[in-house]
Structure formats: structure tokens, C-alpha cells
Amino acid sequence: MLSRKGLIPEDYLLTRLAEDVLQPKFKTKSRKARFVAKNGTCNVAHTNIREQGRFLLDVFTTLVDLKWLHTLLIFTMSFLCSWLLFGMIWWLIAFAHGDLDQKGDDFVPCVTDIHSFSSAFLFSIEVQVTIGFGGRMITEECVSAIVILIIQNIVGLVINAIMLGCIFMKTAQANRRAETLIFSKHAVITVRNNKLCFMFRLGDLRKSMIISATVHVQVVRKTVTNEGEIVPLDQIDIQMDNPVGTNSIFLVSPLIISHVIDKNSPLYDLSAADLQHRDIEVVVILEGVVETTGITTQARTSYLSEEILWGHRFVPTVSEEDGMYAVDYSKFGNTVKVATPSCSARALDDAGGLESVRLQECSSGGASVKRRIRHQHTKEL
């Protein structure tokens, strides 16, 4: 996922290195656009927004969402503009009071040592950033100058608070933490505990934990209602069977998250043959609180039908070495083939379950063996 920031090449991602080079390759076919990319970005373009002023009602969020170049440009211009504005005001005060003209020693100016706009601009900078070189200072002569001094200090504090807060929020954005949350490139469908399951693997590369981590999975597909309404992006939640038995997961080592394909699952009618012809997309969302900052983070990915391997399961990545558990991330996305019925979960239930299907296969296999033995005995006679 670091490739979306241009930090490292796509070919050197851990999520790519973890994959088995012998994974089966499927031919690309024309399909609908992807809803969520593998790196978590949403493939949605917002067009024809008429009420653009709504973005100005939430200026802080708008500033945080801007690109770094635009944010730094606004950061610089906000200070320059305020210095120029109050420099002009200090020059006008000096001009109105006659401070710019050479007077006698008995004359008391509003601000000492202001002789031009340049000196007024320098005094504006000294006031707002509290430098105080000592050559220029305000006197008790002008009440207006005292009021402007108070206003400029308040405005400077507000600008500092907004811009520094914006810079801090951009550097501590939640998606930075999501760069070290990885998902397997492929998902698998296989049998686990005598049930057909959809599974994928996720992991965290950092030692600092994600607190209260939860996984949400949705199937995004095109559906048609009973009234004939076409829903191009129908998002259907599917229930995950977390390995710790609760809604939260303990993401210390890579976990395999599974979904039991039962009658309540949107994948209930999906078979191995249908998987390569249907346009479905499974979106995975991992949410949690960053332990070090307390900020909620979210990592996303998705699996298209051609990225779901039927009849595969993930290889183990955790082993015990020298009294510790070691995680081998080179095997993170590796899978192996296992015996899996190619029919859908509905067909399995109609046939009486997985045990019945196995008995039927054994009986059919035994009958074929008997026929071969009988045929060979007839030829010998």
C-alpha cells in the first residue's frame, strides 16, 4: 500500500512479495469498474456539485484534505497577508498622527522609529511573532495604536492555532497508520470445519497494536429489486466468523478471517463455475484505534471474482522459535490447493451436507472400481 504514495515501487510491496509466484493466472475479461482499489482508494468521482459553498462551512477539514503544496502555500500566504495588512494599518496610523515627518525632540509618536512603509511592515512582523528587537515600540500617545496592537496579537494567535493544527492533523492522519496494515492479495473459498467458507488474511507490520480492531465485509454487486429497480452498487453486509469469537480481533499476528457461507450469505448460490463469470466485489474494511496516538484508523481493500481462489487455503505463517512466536511474512499470501466441492453451498445443503457428498463420491468411486474389476475379469475369460 506504500506504492500509492510513491514511496516504493509496486513490485516491492510486502503484499506482493508474500504471494506465491505459482498462483493460477486468470485471463482478464471485460467487467464493471472496480469500487474499491487494492490499496484502499475508492473509485468514485463526485461531479456536478452545485453547492460548493458547503466546503467553506468546514474550513478546517477542507484545509486538511488539500494537497501538501496547497496547504503550505496557504500557510505562507496567511502570515504574509496578515503582516502586510497590519503593516499598512501601522503606516496609516503613523501618517495620520504625523509620525512620518521630522519633528522636534518634544514630539511623541504613536510608534517610535517608523519612517516609511518598510519600517511599518517590520514593526508588524515584530508585533505578531513577538520578536521585539527593541528599536521600535508603541507609546501611550495613541489609543488607536493600542487597540490595533491588541487586535493583531489576537489575529496572530488565531492564525497560528489554525495553521499549526492543520499541519499537525495532516502529518498525523489516520491513513498513515493504515500503510502498515496489509491484506492478502487473494481470498480463498474452501472447507473449514465441514462448512464452505470465504477467507482472507490480514496482518499488522508494526509492534504497536490496533486497539478494538473490527472487520467489516460487504459484497458489492449489481442487483434488481422485485419492482424492477436496478441498484448498480448494492452493498450487502456479510457476517464474519472472527477467530477470537467476538466482534473485535486481537491483531498481534496475521489472522485468517473467515465467513461461513450459509443460507443467509450473499455467496450462498455461488459455485466455482459461477465465480469466473459473475461480476462481484468483496470489500474488506479494517477499523481500529491507534495505540500510540488514539486516532481511529481505517484500512480497506477488495477482492474481485478473479481474485478469489476456489479450493485453496492459506499456509501457516506463525512458528515457535526459541521460546517466541515468529511470523514469516514471505508466506503471508501463499496458498495451497485442497480438496473442495465445486458446487455452491446451496447445492451442498440440498445434497444433505458435506458428509453426504463425500459418501456419494466414495460410493460412486467404489462402484467404478467394481465395474473395472468385472470388465477385466470378463476379458480374461
Short mmCIF file of C-alpha atoms in Angstrom, two decimals, residues 54-373:
data_model
loop_
_atom_site.label_atom_id
_atom_site.label_comp_id
_atom_site.label_asym_id
_atom_site.label_seq_id
_atom_site.Cartn_x
_atom_site.Cartn_y
_atom_site.Cartn_z
CA ARG A 54 -20.68 23.82 1.80
CA PHE A 55 -16.94 23.11 1.77
CA LEU A 56 -16.25 26.60 3.15
CA LEU A 57 -18.54 25.95 6.10
CA ASP A 58 -15.98 23.40 7.31
CA VAL A 59 -12.76 25.27 6.55
CA PHE A 60 -10.52 23.20 8.81
CA THR A 61 -11.44 19.87 7.20
CA THR A 62 -11.09 21.45 3.76
CA LEU A 63 -7.57 22.62 4.62
CA VAL A 64 -6.61 19.19 5.95
CA ASP A 65 -7.93 17.48 2.80
CA LEU A 66 -5.89 19.72 0.49
CA LYS A 67 -2.62 18.61 -1.04
CA TRP A 68 0.59 19.45 0.80
CA LEU A 69 1.62 22.05 -1.79
CA HIS A 70 -1.67 23.90 -1.45
CA THR A 71 -1.59 23.67 2.35
CA LEU A 72 1.93 25.09 2.57
CA LEU A 73 1.01 27.83 0.12
CA ILE A 74 -2.00 28.85 2.23
CA PHE A 75 0.16 28.59 5.38
CA THR A 76 2.70 31.03 3.93
CA MET A 77 0.20 33.43 2.40
CA SER A 78 -1.89 33.67 5.57
CA PHE A 79 1.10 35.06 7.51
CA LEU A 80 2.32 37.30 4.69
CA CYS A 81 -1.12 38.78 4.12
CA SER A 82 -1.66 39.46 7.80
CA TRP A 83 1.76 41.11 8.11
CA LEU A 84 1.09 43.28 5.06
CA LEU A 85 -2.40 44.21 6.24
CA PHE A 86 -1.31 45.30 9.70
CA GLY A 87 1.82 46.92 8.26
CA MET A 88 -0.46 49.12 6.17
CA ILE A 89 -2.56 49.91 9.26
CA TRP A 90 0.53 50.89 11.28
CA TRP A 91 1.71 53.09 8.41
CA LEU A 92 -1.70 54.81 8.23
CA ILE A 93 -1.65 55.41 11.99
CA ALA A 94 1.81 56.94 11.72
CA PHE A 95 0.78 59.00 8.69
CA ALA A 96 -2.40 60.29 10.37
CA HIS A 97 -0.53 61.26 13.54
CA GLY A 98 2.29 62.89 11.64
CA ASP A 99 5.00 60.46 12.76
CA LEU A 100 6.48 60.31 9.27
CA ASP A 101 7.50 63.98 9.35
CA GLN A 102 10.63 65.09 11.10
CA LYS A 103 9.60 66.83 14.34
CA GLY A 104 11.38 68.23 17.33
CA ASP A 105 12.58 66.35 20.34
CA ASP A 106 9.38 67.17 22.25
CA PHE A 107 7.19 65.27 19.74
CA VAL A 108 5.88 61.87 20.96
CA PRO A 109 4.95 59.49 18.10
CA CYS A 110 2.43 56.60 18.26
CA VAL A 111 5.19 54.16 17.35
CA THR A 112 8.82 55.08 17.53
CA ASP A 113 11.21 54.76 14.57
CA ILE A 114 8.54 54.39 11.86
CA HIS A 115 9.61 56.48 8.87
CA SER A 116 8.22 54.54 5.89
CA PHE A 117 6.05 51.58 4.91
CA SER A 118 9.08 49.28 5.20
CA SER A 119 9.61 50.18 8.84
CA ALA A 120 5.85 49.79 9.49
CA PHE A 121 5.94 46.33 7.87
CA LEU A 122 8.91 45.30 10.02
CA PHE A 123 7.10 46.52 13.14
CA SER A 124 4.04 44.47 12.11
CA ILE A 125 6.20 41.34 11.95
CA GLU A 126 7.77 42.10 15.33
CA VAL A 127 4.35 42.52 16.94
CA GLN A 128 2.76 39.36 15.50
CA VAL A 129 5.66 36.98 16.09
CA THR A 130 6.74 38.71 19.32
CA ILE A 131 10.33 39.25 18.23
CA GLY A 132 10.89 42.65 19.80
CA PHE A 133 14.26 43.87 18.52
CA GLY A 134 13.93 46.96 20.71
CA GLY A 135 14.27 49.70 18.09
CA ARG A 136 10.53 50.20 17.56
CA MET A 137 7.87 50.29 20.25
CA ILE A 138 4.40 51.62 20.87
CA THR A 139 3.82 54.62 23.14
CA GLU A 140 0.88 55.88 25.21
CA GLU A 141 0.22 58.71 22.78
CA CYS A 142 -2.40 56.96 20.56
CA VAL A 143 -5.33 54.89 21.81
CA SER A 144 -5.92 53.59 18.28
CA ALA A 145 -2.42 52.13 18.21
CA ILE A 146 -3.05 50.28 21.47
CA VAL A 147 -6.30 48.83 20.06
CA ILE A 148 -4.55 47.71 16.84
CA LEU A 149 -1.81 46.10 18.91
CA ILE A 150 -4.37 44.01 20.81
CA ILE A 151 -6.24 43.05 17.63
CA GLN A 152 -3.07 41.99 15.81
CA ASN A 153 -1.97 39.79 18.71
CA ILE A 154 -5.36 38.04 18.78
CA VAL A 155 -5.39 37.58 14.99
CA GLY A 156 -1.85 36.19 15.07
CA LEU A 157 -2.76 33.66 17.75
CA VAL A 158 -5.82 32.52 15.76
CA ILE A 159 -3.76 32.08 12.58
CA ASN A 160 -1.09 30.15 14.48
CA ALA A 161 -3.66 27.85 16.08
CA ILE A 162 -5.47 27.09 12.81
CA MET A 163 -2.45 26.60 10.58
CA LEU A 164 -0.34 24.65 13.09
CA GLY A 165 -3.34 22.47 13.92
CA CYS A 166 -3.86 21.85 10.20
CA ILE A 167 -0.20 20.87 9.71
CA PHE A 168 -0.34 18.56 12.73
CA MET A 169 -3.52 16.84 11.53
CA LYS A 170 -2.06 16.31 8.06
CA THR A 171 1.07 14.70 9.49
CA ALA A 172 -0.93 12.53 11.91
CA GLN A 173 -3.68 11.46 9.52
CA ALA A 174 -5.15 8.04 10.18
CA ASN A 175 -4.34 6.72 6.71
CA ARG A 176 -0.62 6.91 7.56
CA ARG A 177 -1.08 4.11 10.07
CA ALA A 178 -3.01 2.11 7.50
CA GLU A 179 0.13 1.85 5.36
CA THR A 180 1.41 -0.94 7.63
CA LEU A 181 -1.89 -2.86 7.71
CA ILE A 182 -1.73 -5.45 4.94
CA PHE A 183 -4.20 -7.83 3.33
CA SER A 184 -3.60 -10.95 1.29
CA LYS A 185 -3.73 -10.36 -2.44
CA HIS A 186 -6.16 -13.25 -2.92
CA ALA A 187 -9.09 -14.52 -0.94
CA VAL A 188 -9.97 -18.20 -0.87
CA ILE A 189 -13.08 -20.37 -0.69
CA THR A 190 -12.60 -23.77 0.86
CA VAL A 191 -13.97 -26.12 3.51
CA ARG A 192 -13.32 -25.37 7.17
CA ASN A 193 -14.95 -27.41 9.94
CA ASN A 194 -17.14 -29.18 7.37
CA LYS A 195 -18.54 -25.87 6.10
CA LEU A 196 -17.82 -23.92 2.94
CA CYS A 197 -16.08 -20.68 3.95
CA PHE A 198 -14.82 -17.48 2.34
CA MET A 199 -11.48 -16.47 3.87
CA PHE A 200 -8.78 -13.84 3.60
CA ARG A 201 -5.74 -12.94 5.67
CA LEU A 202 -4.78 -9.62 7.27
CA GLY A 203 -1.79 -8.53 9.33
CA ASP A 204 -0.09 -5.61 11.04
CA LEU A 205 3.59 -4.91 10.40
CA ARG A 206 4.08 -2.66 13.44
CA LYS A 207 4.59 -3.76 17.03
CA SER A 208 2.24 -1.05 18.31
CA MET A 209 -1.24 -2.55 18.35
CA ILE A 210 -4.54 -1.53 16.85
CA ILE A 211 -6.96 -1.37 19.77
CA SER A 212 -10.56 -2.57 19.36
CA ALA A 213 -9.90 -3.64 15.78
CA THR A 214 -13.01 -4.73 13.91
CA VAL A 215 -13.51 -6.15 10.44
CA HIS A 216 -16.47 -5.30 8.21
CA VAL A 217 -17.05 -7.12 4.92
CA GLN A 218 -19.52 -6.23 2.18
CA VAL A 219 -20.40 -7.74 -1.16
CA VAL A 220 -20.84 -5.06 -3.82
CA ARG A 221 -22.78 -6.14 -6.87
CA LYS A 222 -25.48 -5.08 -9.27
CA THR A 223 -28.96 -6.20 -8.23
CA VAL A 224 -32.51 -5.79 -9.45
CA THR A 225 -35.36 -5.39 -6.98
CA ASN A 226 -38.74 -7.10 -7.25
CA GLU A 227 -40.15 -3.88 -8.66
CA GLY A 228 -37.56 -3.81 -11.46
CA GLU A 229 -35.36 -1.11 -9.91
CA ILE A 230 -31.69 -1.52 -10.82
CA VAL A 231 -29.25 -0.93 -7.98
CA PRO A 232 -25.79 -0.62 -9.60
CA LEU A 233 -23.85 -0.73 -6.31
CA ASP A 234 -25.83 -2.79 -3.85
CA GLN A 235 -23.77 -3.13 -0.65
CA ILE A 236 -24.68 -6.30 1.26
CA ASP A 237 -23.11 -6.95 4.68
CA ILE A 238 -21.82 -10.43 5.38
CA GLN A 239 -21.14 -11.81 8.85
CA MET A 240 -17.57 -12.75 9.65
CA ASP A 241 -16.56 -15.59 11.95
CA ASN A 242 -13.69 -13.93 13.82
CA PRO A 243 -11.08 -16.32 15.23
CA VAL A 244 -11.40 -14.90 18.76
CA GLY A 245 -15.15 -15.33 18.80
CA THR A 246 -16.08 -11.66 19.32
CA ASN A 247 -16.68 -8.60 17.22
CA SER A 248 -13.13 -7.36 17.88
CA ILE A 249 -9.93 -9.06 16.78
CA PHE A 250 -6.57 -9.30 18.53
CA LEU A 251 -4.27 -8.33 15.68
CA VAL A 252 -0.85 -9.30 17.07
CA SER A 253 -0.01 -11.82 14.36
CA PRO A 254 -1.58 -12.36 10.92
CA LEU A 255 -5.15 -13.64 11.19
CA ILE A 256 -7.32 -15.55 8.76
CA ILE A 257 -10.81 -14.05 8.81
CA SER A 258 -13.50 -16.46 7.62
CA HIS A 259 -17.11 -16.17 6.61
CA VAL A 260 -19.31 -19.27 6.73
CA ILE A 261 -21.31 -19.45 3.51
CA ASP A 262 -24.77 -20.39 4.77
CA LYS A 263 -28.32 -19.62 3.69
CA ASN A 264 -28.01 -16.04 4.96
CA SER A 265 -24.87 -15.36 2.93
CA PRO A 266 -24.96 -13.50 -0.39
CA LEU A 267 -22.47 -16.11 -1.66
CA TYR A 268 -24.89 -18.98 -0.98
CA ASP A 269 -25.62 -19.64 -4.66
CA LEU A 270 -22.04 -19.12 -5.84
CA SER A 271 -20.21 -22.12 -7.32
CA ALA A 272 -16.70 -22.50 -8.70
CA ALA A 273 -18.00 -22.10 -12.26
CA ASP A 274 -20.11 -19.07 -11.40
CA LEU A 275 -17.15 -17.38 -9.71
CA GLN A 276 -15.38 -16.76 -13.02
CA HIS A 277 -18.44 -15.36 -14.79
CA ARG A 278 -20.11 -13.14 -12.19
CA ASP A 279 -19.11 -9.56 -11.51
CA ILE A 280 -18.90 -9.45 -7.73
CA GLU A 281 -16.61 -7.49 -5.46
CA VAL A 282 -15.98 -8.22 -1.80
CA VAL A 283 -14.93 -5.09 0.11
CA VAL A 284 -12.99 -5.54 3.38
CA ILE A 285 -12.74 -2.70 5.93
CA LEU A 286 -10.49 -2.89 8.99
CA GLU A 287 -11.10 -0.24 11.66
CA GLY A 288 -9.42 0.38 14.99
CA VAL A 289 -7.77 2.87 17.32
CA VAL A 290 -4.03 3.51 17.01
CA GLU A 291 -2.41 2.65 20.32
CA THR A 292 0.21 5.42 20.23
CA THR A 293 -1.98 8.35 19.11
CA GLY A 294 -5.54 7.35 19.98
CA ILE A 295 -6.71 8.24 16.46
CA THR A 296 -9.17 5.95 14.70
CA THR A 297 -7.70 4.46 11.54
CA GLN A 298 -9.21 2.50 8.67
CA ALA A 299 -7.65 0.24 6.05
CA ARG A 300 -9.56 -1.03 3.02
CA THR A 301 -9.15 -3.45 0.16
CA SER A 302 -11.35 -5.51 -2.13
CA TYR A 303 -11.41 -8.83 -3.93
CA LEU A 304 -12.83 -9.30 -7.40
CA SER A 305 -14.20 -12.63 -8.57
CA GLU A 306 -10.92 -13.45 -10.35
CA GLU A 307 -9.01 -12.71 -7.13
CA ILE A 308 -10.95 -15.33 -5.16
CA LEU A 309 -9.31 -18.77 -5.38
CA TRP A 310 -11.68 -21.72 -5.12
CA GLY A 311 -10.28 -24.81 -3.44
CA HIS A 312 -7.28 -23.13 -1.82
CA ARG A 313 -6.29 -22.39 1.75
CA PHE A 314 -3.57 -20.24 3.31
CA VAL A 315 -0.33 -21.75 4.51
CA PRO A 316 0.71 -21.16 8.15
CA THR A 317 2.94 -18.17 8.83
CA VAL A 318 3.50 -18.47 12.60
CA SER A 319 6.04 -20.84 14.10
CA GLU A 320 7.60 -21.21 17.55
CA GLU A 321 11.32 -20.50 17.67
CA ASP A 322 13.47 -20.20 20.81
CA GLY A 323 10.51 -19.63 23.09
CA MET A 324 8.97 -16.99 20.84
CA TYR A 325 6.42 -16.96 18.05
CA ALA A 326 7.96 -15.90 14.73
CA VAL A 327 5.92 -14.63 11.79
CA ASP A 328 7.22 -15.33 8.30
CA TYR A 329 5.70 -12.66 6.07
CA SER A 330 7.15 -14.26 2.96
CA LYS A 331 4.32 -16.80 3.29
CA PHE A 332 1.66 -14.20 4.06
CA GLY A 333 -0.31 -14.63 0.84
CA ASN A 334 0.77 -18.15 -0.11
CA THR A 335 -1.97 -20.73 -0.64
CA VAL A 336 -2.12 -24.45 -1.37
CA LYS A 337 -4.75 -26.46 -3.19
CA VAL A 338 -7.09 -28.60 -1.11
CA ALA A 339 -9.99 -30.88 -1.97
CA THR A 340 -13.10 -28.70 -2.13
CA PRO A 341 -16.51 -29.37 -3.70
CA SER A 342 -17.01 -27.21 -6.77
CA CYS A 343 -20.74 -26.81 -6.21
CA SER A 344 -22.38 -23.97 -4.32
CA ALA A 345 -23.27 -24.02 -0.64
CA ARG A 346 -26.94 -24.31 -1.57
CA ALA A 347 -26.21 -27.42 -3.64
CA LEU A 348 -24.28 -28.87 -0.70
CA ASP A 349 -27.23 -28.28 1.63
CA ASP A 350 -29.66 -29.77 -0.88
CA ALA A 351 -27.44 -32.86 -1.15
CA GLY A 352 -27.51 -33.35 2.62
CA GLY A 353 -24.31 -31.58 3.57
CA LEU A 354 -20.63 -32.14 3.02
CA GLU A 355 -20.57 -35.60 4.63
CA SER A 356 -23.31 -36.83 2.30
CA VAL A 357 -21.43 -35.52 -0.71
CA ARG A 358 -18.29 -37.33 0.43
CA LEU A 359 -20.20 -40.57 0.94
CA GLN A 360 -21.71 -40.26 -2.52
CA GLU A 361 -18.26 -39.66 -4.02
CA CYS A 362 -16.88 -42.68 -2.15
CA SER A 363 -19.79 -44.87 -3.23
CA SER A 364 -19.52 -43.74 -6.83
CA GLY A 365 -15.77 -44.31 -6.71
CA GLY A 366 -16.27 -47.81 -5.26
CA ALA A 367 -18.85 -48.67 -7.93
CA SER A 368 -16.49 -47.59 -10.70
CA VAL A 369 -13.72 -49.75 -9.23
CA LYS A 370 -16.06 -52.74 -9.14
CA ARG A 371 -17.02 -52.16 -12.80
CA ARG A 372 -13.36 -52.03 -13.82
CA ILE A 373 -12.61 -55.29 -11.96
#
